[in-house]
Amino acid sequence: MSDKKIALVTGAGRGIGREIAKTLARDGFFVIVNYAHSSAAADEAVNEIKAEGGDAVSMGFDVADFAAVEKVAADIIKEYGHLDVLVNNAGITRDTLLMAMKEEDFDAVINTNLKGTFNTMRHFSKYMIKNKGGRIINISSISGVAGNAGQANYSASKAGVIGLTKAAAKELGSRNITVNAVAPGYVDTEMTQVLSEKVRESILATVPMKRGGTVADIANAVAFLASDKASYITGQVIQVNGGMG
Ligand code: NAP
């Protein structure tokens, strides 16, 4: 059991997820830092949180594994008593043009980004209902809002996350559970480091604010949605993209 509010951030060992975890810890949450492969990075994130006086643990599981997530949800509730905030941040890309896209590239991206988000929402929402409230914040993308060439799989997964968010908001509103999405534009992380300088420059040229987003830009929007200040906001997509699209 914990007196603090508990937040689970998926894929929080690195990138945007790590910053979300650190920001929520600064706001007083006990944070569960999920990872799938990067256990050392997740431990580093936990150490950074503790160094700032916060509380966190790391927890390895694959969000795409329905049965594993069911067990994790039961274990978390047994250990901590409640889950107050769920942030679905875990995501992958397998970029290529539609004509060249392999079936496994499509399936992998849908399984992690969309089904992974379904899996955690499916298994944690029942405990949030029992607890009479909660916040679910799903990380979508500008690609899910506007579509992006070379990212048919990723764009479909992130558009799917928006549909899932809006449907769940309608189902769970009466249970005092809000469900929202944050759709980042371009943010410099390991995910975007695979892009060539030319592609990066062409993306940034479309940003009215003439810069990429920072991990803090995204984490601050998530922290707002997790806070008491956002208690009447549900079913929305907050685009954090410097005016793109
Ligand atoms: P990143 O640096 O590549 O980090 C991705 C994170 O997802 C990692 O922590 C990774 O953990 C985790 N992850 C991947 N597969 C997982 C799985 N099956 N189960 C659990 N965790 C898993 O990417 P990022 O840029 O921080 O992206 C974070 C989120 O923002 C993603 O949903 C992404 O689609 C979205 N987004 C990013 C941008 C951008 O410009 N960077 C723009 C729009 C949206 P492991 O290393 O442990 O696998």
PDB file of C-alpha atoms and ligand atoms in Angstrom:
ATOM      1  CA  MET A   1       0.000   0.000   0.000  1.00  0.00           C
ATOM      2  CA  SER A   2       1.129   3.555  -0.619  1.00  0.00           C
ATOM      3  CA  ASP A   3      -0.263   6.848   0.655  1.00  0.00           C
ATOM      4  CA  LYS A   4       0.972   8.628  -2.461  1.00  0.00           C
ATOM      5  CA  LYS A   5      -0.945   8.630  -5.701  1.00  0.00           C
ATOM      6  CA  ILE A   6       0.471   5.940  -7.983  1.00  0.00           C
ATOM      7  CA  ALA A   7       1.301   6.508 -11.655  1.00  0.00           C
ATOM      8  CA  LEU A   8       2.392   3.894 -14.173  1.00  0.00           C
ATOM      9  CA  VAL A   9       4.277   5.191 -17.212  1.00  0.00           C
ATOM     10  CA  THR A  10       4.905   2.602 -19.923  1.00  0.00           C
ATOM     11  CA  GLY A  11       8.192   2.752 -21.835  1.00  0.00           C
ATOM     12  CA  ALA A  12       9.597   5.153 -19.258  1.00  0.00           C
ATOM     13  CA  GLY A  13      13.245   4.111 -19.190  1.00  0.00           C
ATOM     14  CA  ARG A  14      14.202   6.581 -21.882  1.00  0.00           C
ATOM     15  CA  GLY A  15      12.992   9.352 -24.177  1.00  0.00           C
ATOM     16  CA  ILE A  16       9.678  11.105 -23.579  1.00  0.00           C
ATOM     17  CA  GLY A  17       8.551   8.431 -21.088  1.00  0.00           C
ATOM     18  CA  ARG A  18      11.492   9.055 -18.770  1.00  0.00           C
ATOM     19  CA  GLU A  19      10.709  12.773 -18.666  1.00  0.00           C
ATOM     20  CA  ILE A  20       7.019  12.057 -17.995  1.00  0.00           C
ATOM     21  CA  ALA A  21       8.031   9.780 -15.101  1.00  0.00           C
ATOM     22  CA  LYS A  22      10.352  12.418 -13.650  1.00  0.00           C
ATOM     23  CA  THR A  23       7.757  15.180 -14.000  1.00  0.00           C
ATOM     24  CA  LEU A  24       5.023  13.126 -12.316  1.00  0.00           C
ATOM     25  CA  ALA A  25       7.441  12.212  -9.504  1.00  0.00           C
ATOM     26  CA  ARG A  26       8.148  15.931  -8.984  1.00  0.00           C
ATOM     27  CA  ASP A  27       4.379  16.431  -8.753  1.00  0.00           C
ATOM     28  CA  GLY A  28       4.275  13.943  -5.857  1.00  0.00           C
ATOM     29  CA  PHE A  29       3.348  10.674  -7.559  1.00  0.00           C
ATOM     30  CA  PHE A  30       4.952   7.333  -6.753  1.00  0.00           C
ATOM     31  CA  VAL A  31       5.977   6.309 -10.268  1.00  0.00           C
ATOM     32  CA  ILE A  32       6.210   2.816 -11.730  1.00  0.00           C
ATOM     33  CA  VAL A  33       8.761   3.053 -14.549  1.00  0.00           C
ATOM     34  CA  ASN A  34       7.956   0.355 -17.110  1.00  0.00           C
ATOM     35  CA  TYR A  35      10.451  -0.946 -19.673  1.00  0.00           C
ATOM     36  CA  ALA A  36      10.481  -3.835 -22.140  1.00  0.00           C
ATOM     37  CA  HIS A  37      14.182  -4.172 -22.997  1.00  0.00           C
ATOM     38  CA  SER A  38      16.077  -1.256 -21.411  1.00  0.00           C
ATOM     39  CA  SER A  39      16.316  -2.373 -17.789  1.00  0.00           C
ATOM     40  CA  ALA A  40      19.525  -0.391 -17.117  1.00  0.00           C
ATOM     41  CA  ALA A  41      17.922   2.777 -18.512  1.00  0.00           C
ATOM     42  CA  ALA A  42      14.826   2.202 -16.362  1.00  0.00           C
ATOM     43  CA  ASP A  43      17.007   1.797 -13.249  1.00  0.00           C
ATOM     44  CA  GLU A  44      18.780   5.030 -14.205  1.00  0.00           C
ATOM     45  CA  ALA A  45      15.409   6.805 -14.489  1.00  0.00           C
ATOM     46  CA  VAL A  46      14.443   5.511 -11.021  1.00  0.00           C
ATOM     47  CA  ASN A  47      17.790   6.695  -9.603  1.00  0.00           C
ATOM     48  CA  GLU A  48      17.313  10.150 -11.143  1.00  0.00           C
ATOM     49  CA  ILE A  49      13.851  10.371  -9.555  1.00  0.00           C
ATOM     50  CA  LYS A  50      15.188   9.284  -6.157  1.00  0.00           C
ATOM     51  CA  ALA A  51      18.082  11.770  -6.435  1.00  0.00           C
ATOM     52  CA  GLU A  52      15.460  14.521  -6.735  1.00  0.00           C
ATOM     53  CA  GLY A  53      13.683  13.238  -3.607  1.00  0.00           C
ATOM     54  CA  GLY A  54      10.944  11.324  -5.441  1.00  0.00           C
ATOM     55  CA  ASP A  55       9.750   7.720  -5.215  1.00  0.00           C
ATOM     56  CA  ALA A  56       9.784   5.185  -8.040  1.00  0.00           C
ATOM     57  CA  VAL A  57      10.382   1.553  -8.985  1.00  0.00           C
ATOM     58  CA  SER A  58      11.175  -0.024 -12.332  1.00  0.00           C
ATOM     59  CA  MET A  59       9.080  -2.859 -13.702  1.00  0.00           C
ATOM     60  CA  GLY A  60       9.746  -4.887 -16.840  1.00  0.00           C
ATOM     61  CA  PHE A  61       6.905  -6.117 -19.021  1.00  0.00           C
ATOM     62  CA  ASP A  62       5.853  -6.075 -22.659  1.00  0.00           C
ATOM     63  CA  VAL A  63       2.740  -3.914 -23.125  1.00  0.00           C
ATOM     64  CA  ALA A  64       1.806  -5.970 -26.204  1.00  0.00           C
ATOM     65  CA  ASP A  65       1.355  -9.129 -24.092  1.00  0.00           C
ATOM     66  CA  PHE A  66      -2.309  -9.218 -22.988  1.00  0.00           C
ATOM     67  CA  ALA A  67      -1.857 -11.970 -20.379  1.00  0.00           C
ATOM     68  CA  ALA A  68       1.326 -10.442 -18.961  1.00  0.00           C
ATOM     69  CA  VAL A  69      -0.365  -7.049 -18.544  1.00  0.00           C
ATOM     70  CA  GLU A  70      -3.324  -8.710 -16.783  1.00  0.00           C
ATOM     71  CA  LYS A  71      -0.944 -10.249 -14.239  1.00  0.00           C
ATOM     72  CA  VAL A  72       1.027  -7.015 -13.827  1.00  0.00           C
ATOM     73  CA  ALA A  73      -2.205  -5.096 -13.128  1.00  0.00           C
ATOM     74  CA  ALA A  74      -3.231  -7.578 -10.440  1.00  0.00           C
ATOM     75  CA  ASP A  75       0.279  -7.509  -8.920  1.00  0.00           C
ATOM     76  CA  ILE A  76       0.415  -3.688  -8.854  1.00  0.00           C
ATOM     77  CA  ILE A  77      -2.967  -3.457  -7.135  1.00  0.00           C
ATOM     78  CA  LYS A  78      -1.940  -6.140  -4.633  1.00  0.00           C
ATOM     79  CA  GLU A  79       1.307  -4.312  -3.851  1.00  0.00           C
ATOM     80  CA  TYR A  80       0.162  -0.662  -3.906  1.00  0.00           C
ATOM     81  CA  GLY A  81      -3.610  -0.853  -3.449  1.00  0.00           C
ATOM     82  CA  HIS A  82      -4.536   1.479  -6.334  1.00  0.00           C
ATOM     83  CA  LEU A  83      -3.416   2.949  -9.641  1.00  0.00           C
ATOM     84  CA  ASP A  84      -4.369   6.601 -10.067  1.00  0.00           C
ATOM     85  CA  VAL A  85      -2.692   7.548 -13.343  1.00  0.00           C
ATOM     86  CA  LEU A  86      -1.900   5.369 -16.347  1.00  0.00           C
ATOM     87  CA  VAL A  87       0.283   6.889 -19.071  1.00  0.00           C
ATOM     88  CA  ASN A  88       0.500   4.810 -22.248  1.00  0.00           C
ATOM     89  CA  ASN A  89       3.753   6.068 -23.716  1.00  0.00           C
ATOM     90  CA  ALA A  90       5.437   2.874 -25.012  1.00  0.00           C
ATOM     91  CA  GLY A  91       5.790   3.014 -28.766  1.00  0.00           C
ATOM     92  CA  ILE A  92       7.851   1.851 -31.716  1.00  0.00           C
ATOM     93  CA  THR A  93       8.269   2.700 -35.394  1.00  0.00           C
ATOM     94  CA  ARG A  94       9.013   0.435 -38.390  1.00  0.00           C
ATOM     95  CA  ASP A  95       8.990   3.086 -41.131  1.00  0.00           C
ATOM     96  CA  THR A  96       8.808   2.282 -44.831  1.00  0.00           C
ATOM     97  CA  LEU A  97       6.528   3.066 -47.750  1.00  0.00           C
ATOM     98  CA  LEU A  98       3.217   1.195 -47.851  1.00  0.00           C
ATOM     99  CA  MET A  99       4.175  -0.721 -51.016  1.00  0.00           C
ATOM    100  CA  ALA A 100       7.275  -2.125 -49.314  1.00  0.00           C
ATOM    101  CA  MET A 101       5.828  -2.659 -45.850  1.00  0.00           C
ATOM    102  CA  LYS A 102       6.177  -6.197 -44.536  1.00  0.00           C
ATOM    103  CA  GLU A 103       3.306  -7.809 -42.672  1.00  0.00           C
ATOM    104  CA  GLU A 104       5.498  -8.130 -39.572  1.00  0.00           C
ATOM    105  CA  ASP A 105       6.295  -4.382 -39.678  1.00  0.00           C
ATOM    106  CA  PHE A 106       2.598  -3.594 -39.655  1.00  0.00           C
ATOM    107  CA  ASP A 107       1.780  -6.125 -36.940  1.00  0.00           C
ATOM    108  CA  ALA A 108       4.651  -5.144 -34.637  1.00  0.00           C
ATOM    109  CA  VAL A 109       3.707  -1.464 -34.646  1.00  0.00           C
ATOM    110  CA  ILE A 110      -0.010  -2.103 -34.172  1.00  0.00           C
ATOM    111  CA  ASN A 111       0.677  -4.650 -31.411  1.00  0.00           C
ATOM    112  CA  THR A 112       2.875  -2.335 -29.356  1.00  0.00           C
ATOM    113  CA  ASN A 113       1.306   1.067 -29.994  1.00  0.00           C
ATOM    114  CA  LEU A 114      -2.394   0.278 -30.270  1.00  0.00           C
ATOM    115  CA  LYS A 115      -2.933  -3.134 -28.705  1.00  0.00           C
ATOM    116  CA  GLY A 116      -0.454  -2.278 -25.945  1.00  0.00           C
ATOM    117  CA  THR A 117      -2.566   0.763 -25.085  1.00  0.00           C
ATOM    118  CA  PHE A 118      -5.724  -1.364 -25.175  1.00  0.00           C
ATOM    119  CA  ASN A 119      -4.112  -4.014 -22.950  1.00  0.00           C
ATOM    120  CA  THR A 120      -3.256  -1.644 -20.109  1.00  0.00           C
ATOM    121  CA  MET A 121      -6.557   0.242 -20.355  1.00  0.00           C
ATOM    122  CA  ARG A 122      -8.464  -3.047 -20.408  1.00  0.00           C
ATOM    123  CA  HIS A 123      -6.764  -4.432 -17.313  1.00  0.00           C
ATOM    124  CA  PHE A 124      -6.328  -1.302 -15.184  1.00  0.00           C
ATOM    125  CA  SER A 125      -9.684   0.385 -15.822  1.00  0.00           C
ATOM    126  CA  LYS A 126     -11.547  -2.161 -13.703  1.00  0.00           C
ATOM    127  CA  TYR A 127      -9.359  -1.286 -10.713  1.00  0.00           C
ATOM    128  CA  MET A 128      -9.840   2.433 -11.394  1.00  0.00           C
ATOM    129  CA  ILE A 129     -13.606   1.836 -11.401  1.00  0.00           C
ATOM    130  CA  LYS A 130     -13.318   0.049  -8.022  1.00  0.00           C
ATOM    131  CA  ASN A 131     -11.182   2.941  -6.760  1.00  0.00           C
ATOM    132  CA  LYS A 132     -13.860   5.400  -7.975  1.00  0.00           C
ATOM    133  CA  GLY A 133     -11.561   7.406 -10.228  1.00  0.00           C
ATOM    134  CA  GLY A 134      -8.449   7.643 -12.331  1.00  0.00           C
ATOM    135  CA  ARG A 135      -6.654   9.293 -15.210  1.00  0.00           C
ATOM    136  CA  ILE A 136      -5.618   7.629 -18.427  1.00  0.00           C
ATOM    137  CA  ILE A 137      -3.301   9.564 -20.762  1.00  0.00           C
ATOM    138  CA  ASN A 138      -2.370   8.028 -24.093  1.00  0.00           C
ATOM    139  CA  ILE A 139       0.526   9.244 -26.222  1.00  0.00           C
ATOM    140  CA  SER A 140      -0.616   9.526 -29.828  1.00  0.00           C
ATOM    141  CA  SER A 141       1.235  11.527 -32.523  1.00  0.00           C
ATOM    142  CA  ILE A 142       0.832  14.167 -35.220  1.00  0.00           C
ATOM    143  CA  SER A 143       1.146  11.147 -37.560  1.00  0.00           C
ATOM    144  CA  GLY A 144      -2.090   9.770 -36.113  1.00  0.00           C
ATOM    145  CA  VAL A 145      -3.857  13.109 -36.550  1.00  0.00           C
ATOM    146  CA  ALA A 146      -2.614  14.066 -40.021  1.00  0.00           C
ATOM    147  CA  GLY A 147      -1.019  10.871 -41.450  1.00  0.00           C
ATOM    148  CA  ASN A 148       2.610  10.715 -42.535  1.00  0.00           C
ATOM    149  CA  ALA A 149       4.169   9.229 -45.672  1.00  0.00           C
ATOM    150  CA  GLY A 150       6.396   6.271 -44.800  1.00  0.00           C
ATOM    151  CA  GLN A 151       4.468   5.655 -41.593  1.00  0.00           C
ATOM    152  CA  ALA A 152       1.226   3.929 -42.630  1.00  0.00           C
ATOM    153  CA  ASN A 153       1.552   1.408 -39.803  1.00  0.00           C
ATOM    154  CA  TYR A 154       2.529   4.012 -37.204  1.00  0.00           C
ATOM    155  CA  SER A 155      -0.085   6.555 -38.368  1.00  0.00           C
ATOM    156  CA  ALA A 156      -2.801   3.849 -38.225  1.00  0.00           C
ATOM    157  CA  SER A 157      -1.705   2.815 -34.722  1.00  0.00           C
ATOM    158  CA  LYS A 158      -1.692   6.389 -33.438  1.00  0.00           C
ATOM    159  CA  ALA A 159      -5.038   7.244 -35.076  1.00  0.00           C
ATOM    160  CA  GLY A 160      -6.340   4.063 -33.434  1.00  0.00           C
ATOM    161  CA  VAL A 161      -5.116   5.335 -30.072  1.00  0.00           C
ATOM    162  CA  ILE A 162      -7.240   8.465 -30.569  1.00  0.00           C
ATOM    163  CA  GLY A 163     -10.355   6.373 -31.310  1.00  0.00           C
ATOM    164  CA  LEU A 164      -9.656   4.184 -28.299  1.00  0.00           C
ATOM    165  CA  THR A 165      -9.212   7.277 -26.126  1.00  0.00           C
ATOM    166  CA  LYS A 166     -12.505   8.843 -27.237  1.00  0.00           C
ATOM    167  CA  ALA A 167     -14.525   5.627 -26.862  1.00  0.00           C
ATOM    168  CA  ALA A 168     -13.093   4.899 -23.426  1.00  0.00           C
ATOM    169  CA  ALA A 169     -13.749   8.490 -22.298  1.00  0.00           C
ATOM    170  CA  LYS A 170     -17.435   7.961 -23.095  1.00  0.00           C
ATOM    171  CA  GLU A 171     -17.540   4.614 -21.266  1.00  0.00           C
ATOM    172  CA  LEU A 172     -15.606   5.702 -18.192  1.00  0.00           C
ATOM    173  CA  GLY A 173     -16.700   9.319 -17.667  1.00  0.00           C
ATOM    174  CA  SER A 174     -19.510   8.350 -15.305  1.00  0.00           C
ATOM    175  CA  ARG A 175     -16.929   6.457 -13.216  1.00  0.00           C
ATOM    176  CA  ASN A 176     -14.852   9.594 -12.623  1.00  0.00           C
ATOM    177  CA  ILE A 177     -12.119   8.342 -14.949  1.00  0.00           C
ATOM    178  CA  THR A 178     -10.808  10.777 -17.554  1.00  0.00           C
ATOM    179  CA  VAL A 179      -9.191   9.517 -20.746  1.00  0.00           C
ATOM    180  CA  ASN A 180      -7.214  11.886 -22.957  1.00  0.00           C
ATOM    181  CA  ALA A 181      -4.467  11.775 -25.555  1.00  0.00           C
ATOM    182  CA  VAL A 182      -1.398  13.909 -26.083  1.00  0.00           C
ATOM    183  CA  ALA A 183      -0.238  14.069 -29.703  1.00  0.00           C
ATOM    184  CA  PRO A 184       3.367  15.269 -29.964  1.00  0.00           C
ATOM    185  CA  GLY A 185       4.864  16.686 -33.137  1.00  0.00           C
ATOM    186  CA  TYR A 186       8.602  16.221 -33.690  1.00  0.00           C
ATOM    187  CA  VAL A 187      10.677  15.564 -30.548  1.00  0.00           C
ATOM    188  CA  ASP A 188      14.394  14.748 -30.504  1.00  0.00           C
ATOM    189  CA  THR A 189      14.706  11.217 -28.991  1.00  0.00           C
ATOM    190  CA  GLU A 190      16.226   7.874 -30.014  1.00  0.00           C
ATOM    191  CA  MET A 191      13.036   7.281 -32.039  1.00  0.00           C
ATOM    192  CA  THR A 192      13.701  10.291 -34.287  1.00  0.00           C
ATOM    193  CA  GLN A 193      17.507   9.930 -34.340  1.00  0.00           C
ATOM    194  CA  VAL A 194      17.095   7.319 -37.089  1.00  0.00           C
ATOM    195  CA  LEU A 195      15.843  10.053 -39.455  1.00  0.00           C
ATOM    196  CA  SER A 196      18.368  11.588 -41.879  1.00  0.00           C
ATOM    197  CA  GLU A 197      19.415  15.204 -41.399  1.00  0.00           C
ATOM    198  CA  LYS A 198      17.533  16.054 -44.622  1.00  0.00           C
ATOM    199  CA  VAL A 199      14.261  14.532 -43.367  1.00  0.00           C
ATOM    200  CA  ARG A 200      14.695  16.186 -39.963  1.00  0.00           C
ATOM    201  CA  GLU A 201      15.229  19.593 -41.603  1.00  0.00           C
ATOM    202  CA  SER A 202      12.208  19.135 -43.864  1.00  0.00           C
ATOM    203  CA  ILE A 203      10.014  18.281 -40.850  1.00  0.00           C
ATOM    204  CA  LEU A 204      11.280  21.226 -38.816  1.00  0.00           C
ATOM    205  CA  ALA A 205      10.632  23.570 -41.765  1.00  0.00           C
ATOM    206  CA  THR A 206       6.905  22.793 -41.356  1.00  0.00           C
ATOM    207  CA  VAL A 207       6.850  23.841 -37.684  1.00  0.00           C
ATOM    208  CA  PRO A 208       5.517  27.397 -37.280  1.00  0.00           C
ATOM    209  CA  MET A 209       7.486  27.783 -34.035  1.00  0.00           C
ATOM    210  CA  LYS A 210      10.675  26.808 -35.933  1.00  0.00           C
ATOM    211  CA  ARG A 211      11.940  24.280 -33.413  1.00  0.00           C
ATOM    212  CA  GLY A 212      11.339  20.695 -32.414  1.00  0.00           C
ATOM    213  CA  GLY A 213       9.534  19.877 -29.190  1.00  0.00           C
ATOM    214  CA  THR A 214      11.437  18.918 -26.064  1.00  0.00           C
ATOM    215  CA  VAL A 215      10.630  15.934 -23.879  1.00  0.00           C
ATOM    216  CA  ALA A 216       9.610  18.470 -21.221  1.00  0.00           C
ATOM    217  CA  ASP A 217       7.070  20.077 -23.604  1.00  0.00           C
ATOM    218  CA  ILE A 218       5.298  16.715 -23.810  1.00  0.00           C
ATOM    219  CA  ALA A 219       5.722  15.763 -20.142  1.00  0.00           C
ATOM    220  CA  ASN A 220       4.205  19.087 -19.014  1.00  0.00           C
ATOM    221  CA  ALA A 221       1.015  18.433 -21.012  1.00  0.00           C
ATOM    222  CA  VAL A 222       0.776  14.943 -19.505  1.00  0.00           C
ATOM    223  CA  ALA A 223       1.347  16.312 -15.999  1.00  0.00           C
ATOM    224  CA  PHE A 224      -1.437  18.844 -16.539  1.00  0.00           C
ATOM    225  CA  LEU A 225      -3.867  16.103 -17.603  1.00  0.00           C
ATOM    226  CA  ALA A 226      -2.842  14.062 -14.542  1.00  0.00           C
ATOM    227  CA  SER A 227      -3.404  17.008 -12.194  1.00  0.00           C
ATOM    228  CA  ASP A 228      -6.500  18.217 -10.345  1.00  0.00           C
ATOM    229  CA  LYS A 229      -6.547  21.194 -12.734  1.00  0.00           C
ATOM    230  CA  ALA A 230      -7.707  18.885 -15.553  1.00  0.00           C
ATOM    231  CA  SER A 231     -10.480  17.077 -13.688  1.00  0.00           C
ATOM    232  CA  TYR A 232     -13.254  18.085 -16.176  1.00  0.00           C
ATOM    233  CA  ILE A 233     -11.294  17.378 -19.364  1.00  0.00           C
ATOM    234  CA  THR A 234     -11.942  14.032 -21.047  1.00  0.00           C
ATOM    235  CA  GLY A 235     -12.006  12.554 -24.553  1.00  0.00           C
ATOM    236  CA  GLN A 236      -9.638  15.232 -25.842  1.00  0.00           C
ATOM    237  CA  VAL A 237      -6.463  15.225 -27.896  1.00  0.00           C
ATOM    238  CA  ILE A 238      -3.957  17.873 -26.859  1.00  0.00           C
ATOM    239  CA  GLN A 239      -1.581  18.519 -29.743  1.00  0.00           C
ATOM    240  CA  VAL A 240       1.862  19.611 -28.564  1.00  0.00           C
ATOM    241  CA  ASN A 241       3.597  20.348 -31.831  1.00  0.00           C
ATOM    242  CA  GLY A 242       4.583  24.013 -32.181  1.00  0.00           C
ATOM    243  CA  GLY A 243       1.657  24.602 -34.524  1.00  0.00           C
ATOM    244  CA  MET A 244       2.311  21.816 -37.086  1.00  0.00           C
ATOM    245  CA  GLY A 245      -0.474  20.326 -39.191  1.00  0.00           C
TER     246      GLY A 245
HETATM  247  P1  NAP B   1      11.908   6.130 -27.750  1.00  0.00           P
HETATM  248  O1  NAP B   1      12.973   7.028 -27.240  1.00  0.00           O
HETATM  249  O2  NAP B   1      12.210   5.203 -28.872  1.00  0.00           O
HETATM  250  O3  NAP B   1      11.300   5.326 -26.507  1.00  0.00           O
HETATM  251  C1  NAP B   1      10.299   4.372 -26.706  1.00  0.00           C
HETATM  252  C2  NAP B   1       9.986   3.736 -25.379  1.00  0.00           C
HETATM  253  O4  NAP B   1       8.967   2.743 -25.587  1.00  0.00           O
HETATM  254  C3  NAP B   1      11.178   3.041 -24.769  1.00  0.00           C
HETATM  255  O5  NAP B   1      11.254   3.377 -23.406  1.00  0.00           O
HETATM  256  C4  NAP B   1      10.858   1.564 -24.945  1.00  0.00           C
HETATM  257  O6  NAP B   1      11.341   0.761 -23.895  1.00  0.00           O
HETATM  258  C5  NAP B   1       9.345   1.573 -24.897  1.00  0.00           C
HETATM  259  N1  NAP B   1       8.756   0.384 -25.502  1.00  0.00           N
HETATM  260  C6  NAP B   1       8.815  -0.013 -26.796  1.00  0.00           C
HETATM  261  N2  NAP B   1       8.168  -1.183 -26.957  1.00  0.00           N
HETATM  262  C7  NAP B   1       7.669  -1.518 -25.721  1.00  0.00           C
HETATM  263  C8  NAP B   1       6.894  -2.604 -25.243  1.00  0.00           C
HETATM  264  N3  NAP B   1       6.473  -3.587 -26.061  1.00  0.00           N
HETATM  265  N4  NAP B   1       6.555  -2.640 -23.928  1.00  0.00           N
HETATM  266  C9  NAP B   1       6.967  -1.645 -23.089  1.00  0.00           C
HETATM  267  N5  NAP B   1       7.716  -0.594 -23.496  1.00  0.00           N
HETATM  268  C10 NAP B   1       8.063  -0.541 -24.794  1.00  0.00           C
HETATM  269  O7  NAP B   1      10.663   6.988 -28.239  1.00  0.00           O
HETATM  270  P2  NAP B   1      10.057   8.392 -27.775  1.00  0.00           P
HETATM  271  O8  NAP B   1      10.355   9.357 -28.839  1.00  0.00           O
HETATM  272  O9  NAP B   1      10.435   8.673 -26.367  1.00  0.00           O
HETATM  273  O10 NAP B   1       8.505   8.043 -27.876  1.00  0.00           O
HETATM  274  C11 NAP B   1       7.641   7.926 -26.756  1.00  0.00           C
HETATM  275  C12 NAP B   1       6.212   7.949 -27.268  1.00  0.00           C
HETATM  276  O11 NAP B   1       5.969   9.209 -27.919  1.00  0.00           O
HETATM  277  C13 NAP B   1       5.896   6.873 -28.302  1.00  0.00           C
HETATM  278  O12 NAP B   1       4.585   6.396 -28.115  1.00  0.00           O
HETATM  279  C14 NAP B   1       6.010   7.620 -29.608  1.00  0.00           C
HETATM  280  O13 NAP B   1       5.273   7.001 -30.626  1.00  0.00           O
HETATM  281  C15 NAP B   1       5.458   8.973 -29.212  1.00  0.00           C
HETATM  282  N6  NAP B   1       5.842  10.069 -30.104  1.00  0.00           N
HETATM  283  C16 NAP B   1       7.158  10.420 -30.250  1.00  0.00           C
HETATM  284  C17 NAP B   1       7.465  11.481 -31.113  1.00  0.00           C
HETATM  285  C18 NAP B   1       8.884  11.936 -31.333  1.00  0.00           C
HETATM  286  O14 NAP B   1       9.084  12.837 -32.186  1.00  0.00           O
HETATM  287  N7  NAP B   1       9.889  11.410 -30.628  1.00  0.00           N
HETATM  288  C19 NAP B   1       6.453  12.147 -31.795  1.00  0.00           C
HETATM  289  C20 NAP B   1       5.136  11.757 -31.616  1.00  0.00           C
HETATM  290  C21 NAP B   1       4.844  10.714 -30.752  1.00  0.00           C
HETATM  291  P3  NAP B   1      12.458  -0.383 -24.121  1.00  0.00           P
HETATM  292  O15 NAP B   1      13.700   0.328 -24.586  1.00  0.00           O
HETATM  293  O16 NAP B   1      12.572  -1.005 -22.776  1.00  0.00           O
HETATM  294  O17 NAP B   1      11.894  -1.315 -25.156  1.00  0.00           O
END
